[in-house]
């Protein structure tokens, strides 16, 4: 954990001669909290580019679900998560929220690579290779919660896929267990207007209203996408303390709609930032995501002051930590928090001249400028070289898949 925050000269005077010999001097860098990717499907990195330029429904039903049915086993998840881990480390992300099958395989990779993760274990009504029905998904989630309850790197959450794929009884069971076990709930909600319209046509009820009726709206709930909201729903989200994950590039690519981030933040809602999975983005670059989020928010609001650079950086750091329930440990550079840090080289041409560090981090920095990354004080990236992942072996395995 971070013990001191000092000017360099004071730090050098305070450190022992032995510590100074191993000290890292980065004189042209910005040191930032490790980025928090608040929503994704890490194993889907192995499906990068395999179903592009398709609308969401066709993309899911014709490409992704059939491929997952054929490929998505424990070995697939481990290989895909390791590929995602390498990409995230190289671009300054130290913590991610993951919603995918075989979370126990993802947990092994998190432990091995020394990243930090919230594993939102999936719950859906239909069978997959990981579980047969909603009750089995829920049971496996509670077992993993027991296993990792005291782990500093792995945090378990319930991950019901969406309102349209989980029926009332499992959702009510999840609401009760989440309260009993003190677990978050991470869910795709109001991803598209078509989803909302279909729910109203089929049931006469909007998905968010259904979740409220079932007792899910609370500070435990973390809703991803939220592109189709009324003013009344925004007020309801704010009053319940529910968090929102914004995935701008995935939403743009799938033409899912626009999350009105400026309205949500003005209402006092905590909005975090995520990339979604590589099958719909197609990268895990949080610097690109910050820039897109800031620019898109201005266009959607018709206001150039919407989502300024400092607010976009907060979405990618402390807001994400807060949404995952980890704000007391990560998300900012403060004494007592874990030393989850990324160093960004600002000596490159695209970062000159340097008038405003935060502006450059959001509007001009490229992920390749990240030179060093630490998680809990452990070096994950040193001078651009991965420290906890064998790059050559990773590339070989990925090519096999």
mmCIF file of C-alpha atoms in Angstrom:
data_model
loop_
_atom_site.group_PDB
_atom_site.id
_atom_site.type_symbol
_atom_site.label_atom_id
_atom_site.label_comp_id
_atom_site.label_asym_id
_atom_site.label_seq_id
_atom_site.Cartn_x
_atom_site.Cartn_y
_atom_site.Cartn_z
ATOM 1 C CA UNK A 1 0.000 0.000 0.000
ATOM 2 C CA UNK A 2 1.023 3.643 -0.416
ATOM 3 C CA UNK A 3 2.876 4.782 2.688
ATOM 4 C CA UNK A 4 3.986 8.315 1.684
ATOM 5 C CA UNK A 5 3.378 10.867 -1.038
ATOM 6 C CA UNK A 6 6.351 13.235 -1.182
ATOM 7 C CA UNK A 7 8.250 15.591 -3.493
ATOM 8 C CA UNK A 8 11.122 13.687 -5.101
ATOM 9 C CA UNK A 9 13.845 15.385 -3.073
ATOM 10 C CA UNK A 10 12.098 14.573 0.200
ATOM 11 C CA UNK A 11 11.470 10.988 -0.908
ATOM 12 C CA UNK A 12 15.139 10.545 -1.749
ATOM 13 C CA UNK A 13 16.143 11.893 1.661
ATOM 14 C CA UNK A 14 13.650 9.602 3.414
ATOM 15 C CA UNK A 15 14.557 6.384 1.572
ATOM 16 C CA UNK A 16 17.418 4.199 2.683
ATOM 17 C CA UNK A 17 20.449 3.898 0.415
ATOM 18 C CA UNK A 18 19.397 0.319 -0.372
ATOM 19 C CA UNK A 19 15.904 1.430 -1.355
ATOM 20 C CA UNK A 20 17.301 4.243 -3.488
ATOM 21 C CA UNK A 21 19.276 1.719 -5.533
ATOM 22 C CA UNK A 22 16.030 0.041 -6.620
ATOM 23 C CA UNK A 23 14.019 3.255 -6.941
ATOM 24 C CA UNK A 24 12.420 4.017 -10.301
ATOM 25 C CA UNK A 25 13.021 7.547 -11.597
ATOM 26 C CA UNK A 26 10.478 8.682 -14.189
ATOM 27 C CA UNK A 27 11.161 12.368 -14.731
ATOM 28 C CA UNK A 28 8.982 12.907 -17.797
ATOM 29 C CA UNK A 29 5.952 10.927 -16.701
ATOM 30 C CA UNK A 30 2.568 11.432 -15.148
ATOM 31 C CA UNK A 31 1.793 8.965 -12.384
ATOM 32 C CA UNK A 32 -1.903 8.058 -12.319
ATOM 33 C CA UNK A 33 -4.046 5.561 -10.423
ATOM 34 C CA UNK A 34 -4.232 2.263 -12.253
ATOM 35 C CA UNK A 35 -7.201 2.504 -14.600
ATOM 36 C CA UNK A 36 -10.392 0.626 -13.707
ATOM 37 C CA UNK A 37 -12.167 -1.035 -16.636
ATOM 38 C CA UNK A 38 -15.649 -1.212 -15.163
ATOM 39 C CA UNK A 39 -17.259 -3.576 -17.662
ATOM 40 C CA UNK A 40 -16.016 -6.266 -19.991
ATOM 41 C CA UNK A 41 -15.900 -9.888 -21.039
ATOM 42 C CA UNK A 42 -12.174 -10.649 -20.960
ATOM 43 C CA UNK A 43 -12.240 -14.102 -22.553
ATOM 44 C CA UNK A 44 -13.956 -12.658 -25.619
ATOM 45 C CA UNK A 45 -10.581 -11.229 -26.611
ATOM 46 C CA UNK A 46 -10.221 -14.498 -28.544
ATOM 47 C CA UNK A 47 -13.243 -13.424 -30.635
ATOM 48 C CA UNK A 48 -11.789 -10.025 -31.567
ATOM 49 C CA UNK A 49 -12.960 -9.038 -35.044
ATOM 50 C CA UNK A 50 -14.921 -12.218 -35.717
ATOM 51 C CA UNK A 51 -18.384 -10.643 -35.999
ATOM 52 C CA UNK A 52 -17.930 -7.021 -36.980
ATOM 53 C CA UNK A 53 -20.364 -4.562 -38.564
ATOM 54 C CA UNK A 54 -23.505 -6.320 -37.381
ATOM 55 C CA UNK A 55 -26.444 -5.045 -35.286
ATOM 56 C CA UNK A 56 -26.531 -6.205 -31.663
ATOM 57 C CA UNK A 57 -29.315 -8.807 -31.966
ATOM 58 C CA UNK A 58 -27.863 -10.471 -35.072
ATOM 59 C CA UNK A 59 -24.327 -10.200 -33.652
ATOM 60 C CA UNK A 60 -25.406 -12.079 -30.515
ATOM 61 C CA UNK A 61 -27.743 -14.650 -32.009
ATOM 62 C CA UNK A 62 -25.960 -15.426 -35.295
ATOM 63 C CA UNK A 63 -22.291 -15.043 -34.350
ATOM 64 C CA UNK A 64 -21.419 -14.821 -30.673
ATOM 65 C CA UNK A 65 -23.779 -17.278 -28.977
ATOM 66 C CA UNK A 66 -23.148 -20.098 -31.510
ATOM 67 C CA UNK A 67 -19.378 -19.616 -31.196
ATOM 68 C CA UNK A 68 -19.548 -19.553 -27.410
ATOM 69 C CA UNK A 69 -21.618 -22.726 -27.431
ATOM 70 C CA UNK A 70 -18.882 -24.405 -29.441
ATOM 71 C CA UNK A 71 -15.752 -22.904 -27.852
ATOM 72 C CA UNK A 72 -16.389 -21.409 -24.417
ATOM 73 C CA UNK A 73 -14.928 -23.877 -21.954
ATOM 74 C CA UNK A 74 -12.510 -23.397 -19.056
ATOM 75 C CA UNK A 75 -9.468 -23.532 -21.340
ATOM 76 C CA UNK A 76 -10.929 -20.896 -23.696
ATOM 77 C CA UNK A 77 -11.654 -18.581 -20.771
ATOM 78 C CA UNK A 78 -8.171 -18.932 -19.326
ATOM 79 C CA UNK A 79 -6.473 -18.245 -22.665
ATOM 80 C CA UNK A 80 -8.758 -15.328 -23.534
ATOM 81 C CA UNK A 81 -8.455 -13.754 -20.103
ATOM 82 C CA UNK A 82 -4.643 -13.956 -20.238
ATOM 83 C CA UNK A 83 -4.687 -12.192 -23.628
ATOM 84 C CA UNK A 84 -6.974 -9.509 -22.196
ATOM 85 C CA UNK A 85 -4.782 -9.171 -19.099
ATOM 86 C CA UNK A 86 -1.723 -8.460 -21.221
ATOM 87 C CA UNK A 87 -3.559 -5.825 -23.250
ATOM 88 C CA UNK A 88 -4.919 -4.168 -20.118
ATOM 89 C CA UNK A 89 -1.542 -4.075 -18.373
ATOM 90 C CA UNK A 90 0.118 -2.595 -21.464
ATOM 91 C CA UNK A 91 -2.483 0.189 -21.483
ATOM 92 C CA UNK A 92 -2.419 1.038 -17.766
ATOM 93 C CA UNK A 93 -5.434 -0.887 -16.455
ATOM 94 C CA UNK A 94 -4.894 -2.601 -13.104
ATOM 95 C CA UNK A 95 -8.467 -3.561 -12.183
ATOM 96 C CA UNK A 96 -11.321 -4.830 -14.332
ATOM 97 C CA UNK A 97 -14.858 -6.073 -13.931
ATOM 98 C CA UNK A 98 -15.524 -9.243 -15.881
ATOM 99 C CA UNK A 99 -18.816 -10.902 -16.729
ATOM 100 C CA UNK A 100 -18.227 -14.304 -18.307
ATOM 101 C CA UNK A 101 -18.517 -18.057 -17.942
ATOM 102 C CA UNK A 102 -15.976 -20.135 -15.988
ATOM 103 C CA UNK A 103 -14.973 -17.267 -13.682
ATOM 104 C CA UNK A 104 -12.799 -19.702 -11.745
ATOM 105 C CA UNK A 105 -10.533 -19.848 -14.814
ATOM 106 C CA UNK A 106 -10.422 -16.054 -14.978
ATOM 107 C CA UNK A 107 -9.574 -16.003 -11.255
ATOM 108 C CA UNK A 108 -6.492 -18.151 -11.880
ATOM 109 C CA UNK A 109 -5.243 -15.656 -14.460
ATOM 110 C CA UNK A 110 -5.914 -12.696 -12.156
ATOM 111 C CA UNK A 111 -3.893 -14.353 -9.392
ATOM 112 C CA UNK A 112 -1.083 -15.281 -11.782
ATOM 113 C CA UNK A 113 -0.811 -11.832 -13.395
ATOM 114 C CA UNK A 114 -1.326 -9.903 -10.123
ATOM 115 C CA UNK A 115 -4.125 -7.789 -11.563
ATOM 116 C CA UNK A 116 -7.263 -7.023 -9.563
ATOM 117 C CA UNK A 117 -10.768 -7.990 -10.694
ATOM 118 C CA UNK A 118 -14.431 -8.123 -9.889
ATOM 119 C CA UNK A 119 -15.744 -11.369 -11.368
ATOM 120 C CA UNK A 120 -19.458 -10.931 -12.005
ATOM 121 C CA UNK A 121 -20.516 -14.557 -12.364
ATOM 122 C CA UNK A 122 -23.164 -14.936 -15.069
ATOM 123 C CA UNK A 123 -26.761 -15.901 -14.313
ATOM 124 C CA UNK A 124 -29.200 -16.668 -17.138
ATOM 125 C CA UNK A 125 -32.272 -18.843 -17.508
ATOM 126 C CA UNK A 126 -30.876 -21.159 -20.186
ATOM 127 C CA UNK A 127 -28.078 -23.749 -20.011
ATOM 128 C CA UNK A 128 -24.467 -23.127 -21.043
ATOM 129 C CA UNK A 129 -21.323 -25.221 -20.633
ATOM 130 C CA UNK A 130 -20.832 -23.615 -17.190
ATOM 131 C CA UNK A 131 -24.263 -24.305 -15.657
ATOM 132 C CA UNK A 132 -27.646 -25.806 -16.509
ATOM 133 C CA UNK A 133 -30.142 -23.382 -14.968
ATOM 134 C CA UNK A 134 -30.383 -20.186 -12.933
ATOM 135 C CA UNK A 135 -30.198 -22.006 -9.612
ATOM 136 C CA UNK A 136 -26.904 -23.660 -10.559
ATOM 137 C CA UNK A 137 -25.425 -20.343 -11.735
ATOM 138 C CA UNK A 138 -26.409 -18.766 -8.419
ATOM 139 C CA UNK A 139 -25.061 -21.674 -6.396
ATOM 140 C CA UNK A 140 -21.708 -21.535 -8.189
ATOM 141 C CA UNK A 141 -21.519 -17.786 -7.555
ATOM 142 C CA UNK A 142 -22.089 -18.211 -3.823
ATOM 143 C CA UNK A 143 -19.428 -20.931 -3.697
ATOM 144 C CA UNK A 144 -16.894 -18.658 -5.396
ATOM 145 C CA UNK A 145 -17.851 -15.872 -3.003
ATOM 146 C CA UNK A 146 -16.988 -18.119 -0.077
ATOM 147 C CA UNK A 147 -13.713 -19.150 -1.703
ATOM 148 C CA UNK A 148 -12.507 -15.602 -2.392
ATOM 149 C CA UNK A 149 -14.139 -13.691 0.439
ATOM 150 C CA UNK A 150 -10.795 -12.637 1.943
ATOM 151 C CA UNK A 151 -8.809 -12.338 -1.292
ATOM 152 C CA UNK A 152 -7.343 -8.878 -1.967
ATOM 153 C CA UNK A 153 -7.279 -9.291 -5.754
ATOM 154 C CA UNK A 154 -10.446 -11.219 -6.601
ATOM 155 C CA UNK A 155 -13.919 -9.936 -5.737
ATOM 156 C CA UNK A 156 -17.086 -11.837 -6.614
ATOM 157 C CA UNK A 157 -20.381 -10.347 -7.783
ATOM 158 C CA UNK A 158 -23.656 -11.666 -9.131
ATOM 159 C CA UNK A 159 -23.808 -11.114 -12.893
ATOM 160 C CA UNK A 160 -27.371 -11.644 -14.135
ATOM 161 C CA UNK A 161 -26.974 -11.093 -17.855
ATOM 162 C CA UNK A 162 -29.949 -8.816 -18.538
ATOM 163 C CA UNK A 163 -33.629 -8.346 -17.695
ATOM 164 C CA UNK A 164 -34.667 -10.182 -20.867
ATOM 165 C CA UNK A 165 -32.566 -13.281 -20.122
ATOM 166 C CA UNK A 166 -33.344 -13.774 -16.407
ATOM 167 C CA UNK A 167 -36.832 -14.389 -15.025
ATOM 168 C CA UNK A 168 -38.345 -12.942 -11.843
ATOM 169 C CA UNK A 169 -37.630 -15.778 -9.404
ATOM 170 C CA UNK A 170 -33.842 -15.860 -9.929
ATOM 171 C CA UNK A 171 -33.666 -12.055 -9.785
ATOM 172 C CA UNK A 172 -35.487 -11.983 -6.447
ATOM 173 C CA UNK A 173 -33.184 -14.728 -5.157
ATOM 174 C CA UNK A 174 -30.146 -12.719 -6.274
ATOM 175 C CA UNK A 175 -31.456 -9.584 -4.549
ATOM 176 C CA UNK A 176 -31.854 -11.470 -1.266
ATOM 177 C CA UNK A 177 -28.500 -13.266 -1.479
ATOM 178 C CA UNK A 178 -26.634 -10.107 -2.469
ATOM 179 C CA UNK A 179 -27.894 -8.449 0.707
ATOM 180 C CA UNK A 180 -27.115 -11.500 2.835
ATOM 181 C CA UNK A 181 -23.620 -12.072 1.403
ATOM 182 C CA UNK A 182 -22.761 -8.382 0.884
ATOM 183 C CA UNK A 183 -22.157 -8.822 -2.861
ATOM 184 C CA UNK A 184 -22.639 -6.404 -5.780
ATOM 185 C CA UNK A 185 -24.927 -7.115 -8.754
ATOM 186 C CA UNK A 186 -23.600 -6.304 -12.237
ATOM 187 C CA UNK A 187 -26.098 -6.384 -15.104
ATOM 188 C CA UNK A 188 -26.693 -5.190 -18.696
ATOM 189 C CA UNK A 189 -29.742 -2.894 -18.454
ATOM 190 C CA UNK A 190 -31.512 -0.749 -21.087
ATOM 191 C CA UNK A 191 -28.762 -1.533 -23.583
ATOM 192 C CA UNK A 192 -30.932 -0.489 -26.528
ATOM 193 C CA UNK A 193 -34.254 1.207 -27.139
ATOM 194 C CA UNK A 194 -35.383 -1.985 -28.908
ATOM 195 C CA UNK A 195 -34.827 -3.960 -25.685
ATOM 196 C CA UNK A 196 -36.962 -1.504 -23.716
ATOM 197 C CA UNK A 197 -39.705 -1.443 -26.374
ATOM 198 C CA UNK A 198 -39.837 -5.249 -26.518
ATOM 199 C CA UNK A 199 -40.204 -5.494 -22.745
ATOM 200 C CA UNK A 200 -43.027 -2.968 -22.747
ATOM 201 C CA UNK A 201 -44.789 -4.765 -25.575
ATOM 202 C CA UNK A 202 -44.426 -8.194 -23.950
ATOM 203 C CA UNK A 203 -45.078 -7.300 -20.316
ATOM 204 C CA UNK A 204 -46.355 -3.732 -20.208
ATOM 205 C CA UNK A 205 -43.383 -2.834 -18.005
ATOM 206 C CA UNK A 206 -40.038 -1.189 -18.703
ATOM 207 C CA UNK A 207 -37.011 -3.257 -17.571
ATOM 208 C CA UNK A 208 -35.867 -0.727 -14.966
ATOM 209 C CA UNK A 209 -39.345 -0.606 -13.430
ATOM 210 C CA UNK A 210 -39.303 -4.403 -13.208
ATOM 211 C CA UNK A 211 -35.938 -4.385 -11.455
ATOM 212 C CA UNK A 212 -37.260 -1.804 -8.999
ATOM 213 C CA UNK A 213 -40.362 -3.915 -8.336
ATOM 214 C CA UNK A 214 -38.170 -6.959 -7.661
ATOM 215 C CA UNK A 215 -36.030 -5.030 -5.177
ATOM 216 C CA UNK A 216 -32.787 -4.785 -7.158
ATOM 217 C CA UNK A 217 -32.341 -1.018 -7.382
ATOM 218 C CA UNK A 218 -29.821 -0.105 -4.674
ATOM 219 C CA UNK A 219 -26.159 0.902 -4.250
ATOM 220 C CA UNK A 220 -25.355 -2.786 -4.857
ATOM 221 C CA UNK A 221 -26.613 -2.628 -8.441
ATOM 222 C CA UNK A 222 -24.251 -1.679 -11.252
ATOM 223 C CA UNK A 223 -26.083 -1.212 -14.584
ATOM 224 C CA UNK A 224 -24.145 -1.331 -17.843
ATOM 225 C CA UNK A 225 -25.049 0.662 -20.980
ATOM 226 C CA UNK A 226 -28.265 2.497 -19.962
ATOM 227 C CA UNK A 227 -28.800 4.115 -23.363
ATOM 228 C CA UNK A 228 -32.585 4.502 -23.143
ATOM 229 C CA UNK A 229 -33.694 6.336 -19.993
ATOM 230 C CA UNK A 230 -36.505 8.739 -19.182
ATOM 231 C CA UNK A 231 -36.101 11.718 -16.856
ATOM 232 C CA UNK A 232 -38.113 9.833 -14.220
ATOM 233 C CA UNK A 233 -35.820 6.804 -14.521
ATOM 234 C CA UNK A 234 -32.728 8.978 -14.116
ATOM 235 C CA UNK A 235 -34.215 10.393 -10.910
ATOM 236 C CA UNK A 236 -35.029 6.861 -9.726
ATOM 237 C CA UNK A 237 -31.476 5.673 -10.384
ATOM 238 C CA UNK A 238 -30.080 8.662 -8.508
ATOM 239 C CA UNK A 239 -32.323 8.224 -5.476
ATOM 240 C CA UNK A 240 -31.568 4.487 -5.233
ATOM 241 C CA UNK A 241 -27.783 4.935 -5.380
ATOM 242 C CA UNK A 242 -27.514 2.611 -8.378
ATOM 243 C CA UNK A 243 -24.257 2.886 -10.391
ATOM 244 C CA UNK A 244 -23.901 3.058 -14.184
ATOM 245 C CA UNK A 245 -21.155 1.693 -16.451
ATOM 246 C CA UNK A 246 -20.744 3.602 -19.706
ATOM 247 C CA UNK A 247 -19.229 1.739 -22.688
ATOM 248 C CA UNK A 248 -19.175 4.408 -25.415
ATOM 249 C CA UNK A 249 -17.120 2.698 -28.120
ATOM 250 C CA UNK A 250 -19.019 -0.592 -27.932
ATOM 251 C CA UNK A 251 -22.336 1.266 -27.988
ATOM 252 C CA UNK A 252 -21.226 3.254 -31.029
ATOM 253 C CA UNK A 253 -19.977 0.186 -32.906
ATOM 254 C CA UNK A 254 -23.186 -1.779 -32.304
ATOM 255 C CA UNK A 255 -25.379 1.309 -32.828
ATOM 256 C CA UNK A 256 -26.924 0.603 -29.427
ATOM 257 C CA UNK A 257 -27.697 4.219 -28.592
ATOM 258 C CA UNK A 258 -26.251 6.985 -26.451
ATOM 259 C CA UNK A 259 -25.886 7.030 -22.686
ATOM 260 C CA UNK A 260 -26.654 10.596 -21.561
ATOM 261 C CA UNK A 261 -23.662 10.851 -19.249
ATOM 262 C CA UNK A 262 -23.974 14.585 -18.616
ATOM 263 C CA UNK A 263 -27.576 14.193 -17.405
ATOM 264 C CA UNK A 264 -26.661 11.242 -15.210
ATOM 265 C CA UNK A 265 -23.745 13.045 -13.568
ATOM 266 C CA UNK A 266 -25.758 16.213 -13.030
ATOM 267 C CA UNK A 267 -28.333 14.054 -11.234
ATOM 268 C CA UNK A 268 -25.593 12.815 -8.887
ATOM 269 C CA UNK A 269 -25.292 9.311 -10.355
ATOM 270 C CA UNK A 270 -21.894 7.615 -10.208
ATOM 271 C CA UNK A 271 -20.912 6.817 -13.815
ATOM 272 C CA UNK A 272 -17.928 4.539 -14.427
ATOM 273 C CA UNK A 273 -16.234 3.664 -17.708
ATOM 274 C CA UNK A 274 -15.786 0.318 -19.434
ATOM 275 C CA UNK A 275 -14.632 -1.029 -22.761
ATOM 276 C CA UNK A 276 -17.046 -3.978 -23.012
ATOM 277 C CA UNK A 277 -15.542 -7.076 -24.656
ATOM 278 C CA UNK A 278 -13.108 -7.177 -27.563
ATOM 279 C CA UNK A 279 -15.734 -8.827 -29.737
ATOM 280 C CA UNK A 280 -17.690 -5.560 -29.799
ATOM 281 C CA UNK A 281 -15.117 -2.791 -29.264
ATOM 282 C CA UNK A 282 -12.468 -4.166 -30.445
ATOM 283 C CA UNK A 283 -9.833 -3.242 -27.869
ATOM 284 C CA UNK A 284 -9.380 -2.748 -24.132
ATOM 285 C CA UNK A 285 -7.766 0.696 -24.378
ATOM 286 C CA UNK A 286 -9.130 2.876 -21.579
ATOM 287 C CA UNK A 287 -7.314 5.982 -22.860
ATOM 288 C CA UNK A 288 -9.242 5.728 -26.118
ATOM 289 C CA UNK A 289 -12.418 5.089 -24.111
ATOM 290 C CA UNK A 290 -11.887 8.237 -22.013
ATOM 291 C CA UNK A 291 -11.419 10.375 -25.111
ATOM 292 C CA UNK A 292 -14.476 8.911 -26.836
ATOM 293 C CA UNK A 293 -16.581 9.306 -23.686
ATOM 294 C CA UNK A 294 -15.627 12.964 -23.297
ATOM 295 C CA UNK A 295 -16.220 13.818 -26.933
ATOM 296 C CA UNK A 296 -19.457 11.844 -27.206
ATOM 297 C CA UNK A 297 -20.877 13.395 -24.036
ATOM 298 C CA UNK A 298 -20.399 16.858 -25.523
ATOM 299 C CA UNK A 299 -22.116 15.890 -28.781
ATOM 300 C CA UNK A 300 -25.050 14.189 -27.028
ATOM 301 C CA UNK A 301 -25.559 17.082 -24.602
ATOM 302 C CA UNK A 302 -24.937 19.743 -27.247
ATOM 303 C CA UNK A 303 -22.606 21.340 -24.708
ATOM 304 C CA UNK A 304 -18.821 21.646 -25.054
ATOM 305 C CA UNK A 305 -18.474 21.828 -21.260
ATOM 306 C CA UNK A 306 -20.071 18.412 -20.703
ATOM 307 C CA UNK A 307 -17.751 15.746 -19.248
ATOM 308 C CA UNK A 308 -14.502 17.747 -19.049
ATOM 309 C CA UNK A 309 -11.170 15.939 -18.995
ATOM 310 C CA UNK A 310 -10.899 15.665 -15.217
ATOM 311 C CA UNK A 311 -14.371 14.088 -15.034
ATOM 312 C CA UNK A 312 -13.483 11.576 -17.772
ATOM 313 C CA UNK A 313 -10.327 10.585 -15.867
ATOM 314 C CA UNK A 314 -12.411 10.184 -12.697
ATOM 315 C CA UNK A 315 -14.788 7.861 -14.581
ATOM 316 C CA UNK A 316 -11.823 5.651 -15.477
ATOM 317 C CA UNK A 317 -10.392 5.595 -11.951
ATOM 318 C CA UNK A 318 -12.238 6.481 -8.735
ATOM 319 C CA UNK A 319 -15.749 6.217 -10.211
ATOM 320 C CA UNK A 320 -14.995 2.699 -11.398
ATOM 321 C CA UNK A 321 -13.568 1.778 -8.011
ATOM 322 C CA UNK A 322 -16.695 3.144 -6.323
ATOM 323 C CA UNK A 323 -19.012 1.207 -8.641
ATOM 324 C CA UNK A 324 -17.141 -2.013 -7.824
ATOM 325 C CA UNK A 325 -17.260 -1.257 -4.092
ATOM 326 C CA UNK A 326 -13.462 -0.914 -3.941
ATOM 327 C CA UNK A 327 -13.080 2.845 -3.481
ATOM 328 C CA UNK A 328 -11.464 2.481 -0.049
ATOM 329 C CA UNK A 329 -8.597 0.479 -1.610
ATOM 330 C CA UNK A 330 -8.047 1.694 -5.192
ATOM 331 C CA UNK A 331 -9.000 4.398 -7.686
ATOM 332 C CA UNK A 332 -6.871 7.280 -6.418
ATOM 333 C CA UNK A 333 -3.340 7.962 -5.211
ATOM 334 C CA UNK A 334 -3.811 8.243 -1.458
ATOM 335 C CA UNK A 335 -1.882 7.062 1.565
ATOM 336 C CA UNK A 336 -3.234 3.711 2.718
ATOM 337 C CA UNK A 337 -4.612 2.634 -0.659
ATOM 338 C CA UNK A 338 -3.053 -0.144 -2.698
ATOM 339 C CA UNK A 339 -0.131 0.974 -4.868
ATOM 340 C CA UNK A 340 -2.055 0.325 -8.092
ATOM 341 C CA UNK A 341 -0.328 2.821 -10.383
ATOM 342 C CA UNK A 342 0.489 3.527 -14.027
ATOM 343 C CA UNK A 343 3.243 5.790 -15.350
ATOM 344 C CA UNK A 344 2.571 7.614 -18.628
ATOM 345 C CA UNK A 345 5.456 9.071 -20.648
ATOM 346 C CA UNK A 346 4.554 12.639 -21.617
ATOM 347 C CA UNK A 347 7.802 13.378 -23.470
ATOM 348 C CA UNK A 348 6.437 12.090 -26.780
ATOM 349 C CA UNK A 349 5.685 14.436 -29.672
ATOM 350 C CA UNK A 350 1.900 14.104 -29.347
ATOM 351 C CA UNK A 351 2.143 15.291 -25.724
ATOM 352 C CA UNK A 352 4.048 18.494 -26.516
ATOM 353 C CA UNK A 353 3.747 21.287 -25.552
ATOM 354 C CA UNK A 354 2.491 20.339 -22.095
ATOM 355 C CA UNK A 355 0.025 22.916 -20.761
ATOM 356 C CA UNK A 356 -2.368 20.660 -18.858
ATOM 357 C CA UNK A 357 -1.469 17.119 -17.779
ATOM 358 C CA UNK A 358 -5.056 15.897 -17.335
ATOM 359 C CA UNK A 359 -6.130 17.353 -20.675
ATOM 360 C CA UNK A 360 -3.307 15.476 -22.390
ATOM 361 C CA UNK A 361 -4.120 12.210 -20.586
ATOM 362 C CA UNK A 362 -7.684 12.304 -21.913
ATOM 363 C CA UNK A 363 -7.438 14.017 -25.298
ATOM 364 C CA UNK A 364 -4.032 13.132 -26.757
ATOM 365 C CA UNK A 365 -2.371 10.270 -24.871
ATOM 366 C CA UNK A 366 -1.976 6.921 -26.597
ATOM 367 C CA UNK A 367 -1.965 3.685 -24.628
ATOM 368 C CA UNK A 368 1.539 2.965 -25.952
ATOM 369 C CA UNK A 369 2.818 5.828 -23.771
ATOM 370 C CA UNK A 370 2.261 3.713 -20.647
ATOM 371 C CA UNK A 371 5.740 2.576 -19.630
ATOM 372 C CA UNK A 372 5.325 1.125 -16.134
ATOM 373 C CA UNK A 373 2.445 -0.410 -14.173
ATOM 374 C CA UNK A 374 2.227 -1.626 -10.584
ATOM 375 C CA UNK A 375 -0.504 -3.496 -8.733
ATOM 376 C CA UNK A 376 -0.219 -3.628 -4.970
ATOM 377 C CA UNK A 377 3.383 -2.505 -5.425
ATOM 378 C CA UNK A 378 4.208 -5.436 -7.732
ATOM 379 C CA UNK A 379 5.631 -4.442 -11.119
ATOM 380 C CA UNK A 380 3.375 -5.699 -13.922
ATOM 381 C CA UNK A 381 5.048 -3.613 -16.639
ATOM 382 C CA UNK A 382 8.601 -2.261 -16.513
ATOM 383 C CA UNK A 383 9.912 0.004 -19.276
ATOM 384 C CA UNK A 384 7.278 -1.423 -21.618
ATOM 385 C CA UNK A 385 8.011 -5.071 -20.865
ATOM 386 C CA UNK A 386 5.435 -7.381 -19.299
ATOM 387 C CA UNK A 387 6.616 -8.791 -15.977
ATOM 388 C CA UNK A 388 3.905 -11.330 -15.063
ATOM 389 C CA UNK A 389 3.029 -12.661 -18.542
ATOM 390 C CA UNK A 390 5.260 -14.487 -21.040
ATOM 391 C CA UNK A 391 4.602 -12.503 -24.225
ATOM 392 C CA UNK A 392 5.953 -15.156 -26.632
ATOM 393 C CA UNK A 393 3.965 -17.979 -25.045
ATOM 394 C CA UNK A 394 0.849 -15.811 -25.010
ATOM 395 C CA UNK A 395 1.099 -15.057 -28.724
ATOM 396 C CA UNK A 396 1.674 -18.721 -29.551
ATOM 397 C CA UNK A 397 -1.374 -19.831 -27.551
ATOM 398 C CA UNK A 398 -3.527 -17.110 -29.086
ATOM 399 C CA UNK A 399 -2.551 -18.142 -32.625
ATOM 400 C CA UNK A 400 -3.518 -21.744 -31.807
ATOM 401 C CA UNK A 401 -6.978 -20.581 -30.753
#
